[in-house]
């Protein structure tokens, strides 16, 4: 399934996204909470909402009132997760980076939904900016398919410009997947806004191998994929070394911005499979268990 195997999905169904914030949603999920959930300790009822587990409907109350109510218990609740995918040309023009970024967004959505959580997926700077909002395991595979098959319809807006206007409130976990190659000041501005929303934030920076370790030689013409600006340059070892130093400094400062706001940061090379990113990198960083 476009780089996501059935074996991987089977393993992901046994995992969960580790969320540290105490703020939780009001509906049923499969994770521990000090509030309401599905333990044996009954609490009260609430009205049924689309996406709720039908098995939790109290049919005795329905028989008396002709209305659907869900039982609430003390223990477990859902987490509302927002996932933002960078759809600018600097991501989508490189096939390996674009496919890996979509796979990562899709599988993270799959994990959340498999835990009966709620997911809002936003393609940022995409010509079709429709937000996908889903809840529950029954929606997991369809959401995975929709994200993996997302078309490349980049706009002229930058990622940070678009993200600034598309941020959703009341989310316990926000996941940003981008190549992170805009000016640091722009990221600082939008991440500062996110910090006021008081949820966990994961910043995943996806880069291509040639962006991390360019191996161009001789006279080449470089074209900015977003501005179409052209630059003729002789790729000598000194030039490549200077580029790598500037990139290293940019990555270091971008992580510092994330650290400043208490956000988690992960740098990913698109040469890695989505299995490696999720089951090795994310687990070792304590993001998934």
CSV table of C-alpha atoms in Angstrom, one decimal:
chain,number,residue,atom,x,y,z
A,1,UNK,CA,0.0,0.0,0.0
A,2,UNK,CA,2.4,2.7,-1.3
A,3,UNK,CA,5.2,1.8,1.1
A,4,UNK,CA,3.0,0.9,4.1
A,5,UNK,CA,2.7,-2.9,4.5
A,6,UNK,CA,-0.1,-4.8,6.1
A,7,UNK,CA,2.5,-6.2,8.5
A,8,UNK,CA,3.4,-2.7,9.6
A,9,UNK,CA,-0.3,-1.8,10.2
A,10,UNK,CA,-0.7,-4.8,12.3
A,11,UNK,CA,2.2,-3.7,14.5
A,12,UNK,CA,1.0,-0.1,14.7
A,13,UNK,CA,-2.4,-1.2,16.0
A,14,UNK,CA,-0.6,-2.4,19.1
A,15,UNK,CA,1.1,1.0,19.7
A,16,UNK,CA,-0.1,4.4,21.0
A,17,UNK,CA,1.1,8.0,20.7
A,18,UNK,CA,2.6,9.2,24.0
A,19,UNK,CA,0.9,12.4,25.0
A,20,UNK,CA,2.1,14.3,28.1
A,21,UNK,CA,-0.4,17.1,28.3
A,22,UNK,CA,-3.2,16.7,30.9
A,23,UNK,CA,-5.9,18.3,28.8
A,24,UNK,CA,-8.1,15.6,27.3
A,25,UNK,CA,-11.2,15.3,25.1
A,26,UNK,CA,-14.6,14.5,26.5
A,27,UNK,CA,-15.3,11.4,24.4
A,28,UNK,CA,-14.2,7.8,24.8
A,29,UNK,CA,-10.7,6.7,23.9
A,30,UNK,CA,-8.4,3.8,24.8
A,31,UNK,CA,-5.8,5.7,26.9
A,32,UNK,CA,-5.4,6.2,30.6
A,33,UNK,CA,-6.8,9.4,32.2
A,34,UNK,CA,-7.8,10.6,35.6
A,35,UNK,CA,-11.1,11.6,34.2
A,36,UNK,CA,-13.7,9.6,32.3
A,37,UNK,CA,-13.2,6.4,30.3
A,38,UNK,CA,-14.0,2.7,30.1
A,39,UNK,CA,-12.9,1.2,33.4
A,40,UNK,CA,-15.3,-0.7,35.6
A,41,UNK,CA,-16.1,2.3,37.7
A,42,UNK,CA,-19.3,3.8,36.2
A,43,UNK,CA,-19.6,7.6,36.2
A,44,UNK,CA,-22.6,8.9,34.2
A,45,UNK,CA,-24.1,9.2,30.7
A,46,UNK,CA,-23.8,11.6,27.8
A,47,UNK,CA,-25.5,12.0,24.5
A,48,UNK,CA,-24.3,9.9,21.6
A,49,UNK,CA,-22.2,11.6,18.9
A,50,UNK,CA,-21.2,10.4,15.5
A,51,UNK,CA,-18.0,8.3,15.7
A,52,UNK,CA,-18.7,6.9,19.2
A,53,UNK,CA,-18.4,3.2,19.8
A,54,UNK,CA,-21.9,1.8,19.3
A,55,UNK,CA,-21.2,-0.9,21.9
A,56,UNK,CA,-21.2,1.8,24.6
A,57,UNK,CA,-24.8,2.8,23.9
A,58,UNK,CA,-27.2,2.1,26.8
A,59,UNK,CA,-30.1,0.4,25.2
A,60,UNK,CA,-32.2,0.4,28.4
A,61,UNK,CA,-32.2,4.2,28.4
A,62,UNK,CA,-33.0,4.2,24.7
A,63,UNK,CA,-36.0,1.9,25.4
A,64,UNK,CA,-37.3,4.5,27.8
A,65,UNK,CA,-36.4,7.7,26.1
A,66,UNK,CA,-35.9,6.8,22.4
A,67,UNK,CA,-32.6,8.7,22.6
A,68,UNK,CA,-29.1,7.3,22.4
A,69,UNK,CA,-26.8,7.8,25.4
A,70,UNK,CA,-23.3,6.6,26.0
A,71,UNK,CA,-22.1,5.2,29.3
A,72,UNK,CA,-19.1,7.1,30.8
A,73,UNK,CA,-16.6,5.5,33.2
A,74,UNK,CA,-13.7,6.8,35.2
A,75,UNK,CA,-10.4,5.9,33.6
A,76,UNK,CA,-9.8,6.5,29.8
A,77,UNK,CA,-10.5,9.3,27.4
A,78,UNK,CA,-9.7,10.2,23.8
A,79,UNK,CA,-7.0,12.6,22.7
A,80,UNK,CA,-7.6,15.1,19.9
A,81,UNK,CA,-4.7,15.1,17.5
A,82,UNK,CA,-3.9,17.6,14.8
A,83,UNK,CA,-1.5,16.7,12.0
A,84,UNK,CA,-0.2,19.3,9.6
A,85,UNK,CA,1.6,18.2,6.4
A,86,UNK,CA,3.8,20.6,4.4
A,87,UNK,CA,2.6,20.5,0.8
A,88,UNK,CA,4.8,23.2,-0.6
A,89,UNK,CA,6.9,22.6,-3.7
A,90,UNK,CA,10.1,22.2,-1.7
A,91,UNK,CA,8.6,19.0,-0.2
A,92,UNK,CA,6.4,17.7,-3.0
A,93,UNK,CA,8.8,18.3,-5.9
A,94,UNK,CA,11.1,15.5,-4.5
A,95,UNK,CA,9.3,12.2,-4.9
A,96,UNK,CA,11.0,10.4,-2.1
A,97,UNK,CA,10.5,13.2,0.4
A,98,UNK,CA,6.9,13.8,-0.6
A,99,UNK,CA,6.0,10.1,-0.4
A,100,UNK,CA,7.7,9.6,2.9
A,101,UNK,CA,6.1,12.7,4.4
A,102,UNK,CA,2.7,11.5,3.4
A,103,UNK,CA,3.4,8.0,4.7
A,104,UNK,CA,4.4,9.4,8.0
A,105,UNK,CA,1.4,11.6,8.4
A,106,UNK,CA,-0.9,8.7,7.3
A,107,UNK,CA,0.6,6.1,9.7
A,108,UNK,CA,0.6,8.6,12.7
A,109,UNK,CA,-3.1,9.2,11.9
A,110,UNK,CA,-3.6,5.5,11.8
A,111,UNK,CA,-2.1,4.9,15.3
A,112,UNK,CA,-4.3,7.7,16.8
A,113,UNK,CA,-7.5,6.5,15.2
A,114,UNK,CA,-6.8,2.9,16.1
A,115,UNK,CA,-6.8,4.0,19.7
A,116,UNK,CA,-10.3,5.5,19.3
A,117,UNK,CA,-8.8,9.0,19.3
A,118,UNK,CA,-9.8,11.9,17.1
A,119,UNK,CA,-7.7,13.2,14.2
A,120,UNK,CA,-7.7,16.4,12.2
A,121,UNK,CA,-5.4,16.2,9.2
A,122,UNK,CA,-4.5,19.5,7.4
A,123,UNK,CA,-2.6,19.6,4.1
A,124,UNK,CA,-0.8,23.0,4.5
A,125,UNK,CA,-0.2,25.2,1.4
A,126,UNK,CA,-2.2,22.7,-0.7
A,127,UNK,CA,-4.5,23.9,-3.5
A,128,UNK,CA,-7.2,21.7,-1.9
A,129,UNK,CA,-6.9,22.6,1.8
A,130,UNK,CA,-9.7,20.4,2.9
A,131,UNK,CA,-9.3,19.3,6.5
A,132,UNK,CA,-9.9,15.6,7.1
A,133,UNK,CA,-11.6,15.1,10.5
A,134,UNK,CA,-12.1,11.5,11.7
A,135,UNK,CA,-12.7,9.6,14.9
A,136,UNK,CA,-12.3,6.0,15.9
A,137,UNK,CA,-10.7,2.8,14.6
A,138,UNK,CA,-13.4,2.3,12.0
A,139,UNK,CA,-12.0,5.3,10.2
A,140,UNK,CA,-8.3,4.4,10.5
A,141,UNK,CA,-7.7,2.6,7.2
A,142,UNK,CA,-9.8,5.0,5.1
A,143,UNK,CA,-7.9,7.9,6.5
A,144,UNK,CA,-4.5,6.3,5.9
A,145,UNK,CA,-5.6,5.7,2.3
A,146,UNK,CA,-6.8,9.3,1.8
A,147,UNK,CA,-3.6,10.8,3.1
A,148,UNK,CA,-1.2,8.5,1.1
A,149,UNK,CA,-3.1,9.4,-2.0
A,150,UNK,CA,-3.1,13.1,-1.4
A,151,UNK,CA,-2.5,14.9,-4.7
A,152,UNK,CA,0.3,17.5,-5.2
A,153,UNK,CA,-1.4,20.9,-5.6
A,154,UNK,CA,1.0,23.4,-4.1
A,155,UNK,CA,0.1,27.0,-3.8
A,156,UNK,CA,2.3,30.1,-3.9
A,157,UNK,CA,2.0,30.6,-0.1
A,158,UNK,CA,4.8,29.4,2.1
A,159,UNK,CA,4.3,26.7,4.7
A,160,UNK,CA,4.6,29.1,7.7
A,161,UNK,CA,2.2,31.6,6.1
A,162,UNK,CA,-0.4,29.0,5.5
A,163,UNK,CA,0.1,27.2,8.9
A,164,UNK,CA,-0.4,30.5,10.8
A,165,UNK,CA,-4.0,30.7,9.4
A,166,UNK,CA,-4.8,27.0,9.7
A,167,UNK,CA,-3.9,26.2,13.3
A,168,UNK,CA,-6.7,24.4,15.1
A,169,UNK,CA,-7.5,25.1,18.8
A,170,UNK,CA,-8.4,22.6,21.5
A,171,UNK,CA,-5.9,19.9,20.4
A,172,UNK,CA,-3.9,17.8,23.0
A,173,UNK,CA,-1.3,16.8,20.4
A,174,UNK,CA,-0.1,18.7,17.3
A,175,UNK,CA,2.2,17.0,14.8
A,176,UNK,CA,4.0,19.2,12.2
A,177,UNK,CA,5.7,17.5,9.3
A,178,UNK,CA,7.8,19.9,7.2
A,179,UNK,CA,11.3,20.3,5.6
A,180,UNK,CA,11.8,23.3,7.9
A,181,UNK,CA,13.8,25.3,5.3
A,182,UNK,CA,12.2,28.7,5.7
A,183,UNK,CA,13.7,31.5,7.7
A,184,UNK,CA,14.0,30.7,11.4
A,185,UNK,CA,12.1,33.9,12.4
A,186,UNK,CA,9.0,32.6,10.5
A,187,UNK,CA,9.1,29.3,12.5
A,188,UNK,CA,9.5,31.2,15.7
A,189,UNK,CA,6.4,33.3,15.1
A,190,UNK,CA,4.1,30.4,14.2
A,191,UNK,CA,5.5,28.1,17.0
A,192,UNK,CA,5.0,30.9,19.5
A,193,UNK,CA,1.4,31.0,18.5
A,194,UNK,CA,1.1,27.2,19.0
A,195,UNK,CA,2.7,27.5,22.4
A,196,UNK,CA,-0.3,29.5,23.7
A,197,UNK,CA,-2.6,26.6,22.8
A,198,UNK,CA,-1.2,24.5,25.6
A,199,UNK,CA,-0.9,21.1,23.9
A,200,UNK,CA,2.0,18.7,23.1
A,201,UNK,CA,3.8,19.6,19.8
A,202,UNK,CA,5.9,17.3,17.7
A,203,UNK,CA,8.0,19.0,15.0
A,204,UNK,CA,9.2,16.5,12.5
A,205,UNK,CA,11.7,17.8,9.9
A,206,UNK,CA,11.9,15.7,6.8
A,207,UNK,CA,14.9,16.2,4.5
A,208,UNK,CA,16.2,14.5,1.4
A,209,UNK,CA,19.6,12.9,1.3
A,210,UNK,CA,20.9,15.4,-1.2
A,211,UNK,CA,19.7,18.2,1.0
A,212,UNK,CA,21.7,16.8,3.9
A,213,UNK,CA,24.7,15.7,1.9
A,214,UNK,CA,24.8,17.2,-1.6
A,215,UNK,CA,27.1,15.3,-4.1
A,216,UNK,CA,26.8,17.7,-7.1
A,217,UNK,CA,30.0,18.4,-9.0
A,218,UNK,CA,31.1,21.0,-11.6
A,219,UNK,CA,29.0,23.9,-12.9
A,220,UNK,CA,25.3,23.5,-12.1
A,221,UNK,CA,22.2,25.7,-12.1
A,222,UNK,CA,20.2,25.6,-8.9
A,223,UNK,CA,16.5,26.5,-9.1
A,224,UNK,CA,14.5,27.4,-6.0
A,225,UNK,CA,11.4,25.2,-6.3
A,226,UNK,CA,9.2,27.7,-4.6
A,227,UNK,CA,10.4,31.1,-6.0
A,228,UNK,CA,11.9,29.8,-9.3
A,229,UNK,CA,15.0,31.9,-8.5
A,230,UNK,CA,18.0,30.6,-10.4
A,231,UNK,CA,21.6,30.5,-9.3
A,232,UNK,CA,24.6,29.4,-11.4
A,233,UNK,CA,27.4,28.0,-9.3
A,234,UNK,CA,30.5,25.8,-9.4
A,235,UNK,CA,30.1,23.0,-6.9
A,236,UNK,CA,33.6,22.8,-5.4
A,237,UNK,CA,34.4,21.1,-2.1
A,238,UNK,CA,34.6,24.4,-0.3
A,239,UNK,CA,31.2,25.5,-1.5
A,240,UNK,CA,29.6,22.2,-0.4
A,241,UNK,CA,31.4,22.5,3.0
A,242,UNK,CA,30.0,26.0,3.5
A,243,UNK,CA,26.5,24.8,2.6
A,244,UNK,CA,26.7,21.9,5.1
A,245,UNK,CA,27.9,24.3,7.8
A,246,UNK,CA,25.0,26.7,7.2
A,247,UNK,CA,22.5,23.8,7.1
A,248,UNK,CA,23.9,22.4,10.4
A,249,UNK,CA,23.5,25.8,12.0
A,250,UNK,CA,20.0,26.2,10.7
A,251,UNK,CA,19.0,22.7,12.0
A,252,UNK,CA,20.6,23.4,15.4
A,253,UNK,CA,18.7,26.8,15.8
A,254,UNK,CA,15.4,25.3,14.6
A,255,UNK,CA,15.7,22.7,17.4
A,256,UNK,CA,16.5,25.5,19.9
A,257,UNK,CA,13.3,27.2,18.9
A,258,UNK,CA,11.4,24.0,19.6
A,259,UNK,CA,13.2,23.5,22.9
A,260,UNK,CA,12.3,27.1,23.9
A,261,UNK,CA,8.6,26.4,23.7
A,262,UNK,CA,8.8,22.9,25.1
A,263,UNK,CA,8.2,21.1,21.8
A,264,UNK,CA,9.7,17.8,20.7
A,265,UNK,CA,11.9,17.8,17.6
A,266,UNK,CA,13.0,15.0,15.3
A,267,UNK,CA,15.1,15.2,12.1
A,268,UNK,CA,14.3,12.5,9.5
A,269,UNK,CA,16.1,11.5,6.4
A,270,UNK,CA,13.7,10.3,3.7
A,271,UNK,CA,16.0,7.4,2.9
A,272,UNK,CA,14.7,5.7,6.0
A,273,UNK,CA,11.6,3.6,5.6
A,274,UNK,CA,8.4,4.6,7.5
A,275,UNK,CA,8.9,1.4,9.6
A,276,UNK,CA,12.3,2.7,10.7
A,277,UNK,CA,11.1,6.1,11.5
A,278,UNK,CA,8.1,4.9,13.6
A,279,UNK,CA,9.4,1.7,15.2
A,280,UNK,CA,12.9,2.8,15.8
A,281,UNK,CA,13.3,6.6,15.9
A,282,UNK,CA,9.9,7.5,17.4
A,283,UNK,CA,10.0,4.7,20.0
A,284,UNK,CA,13.5,5.4,21.0
A,285,UNK,CA,12.5,9.1,21.5
A,286,UNK,CA,9.6,8.0,23.7
A,287,UNK,CA,7.0,9.4,21.2
A,288,UNK,CA,5.4,6.0,20.6
A,289,UNK,CA,5.0,3.0,22.8
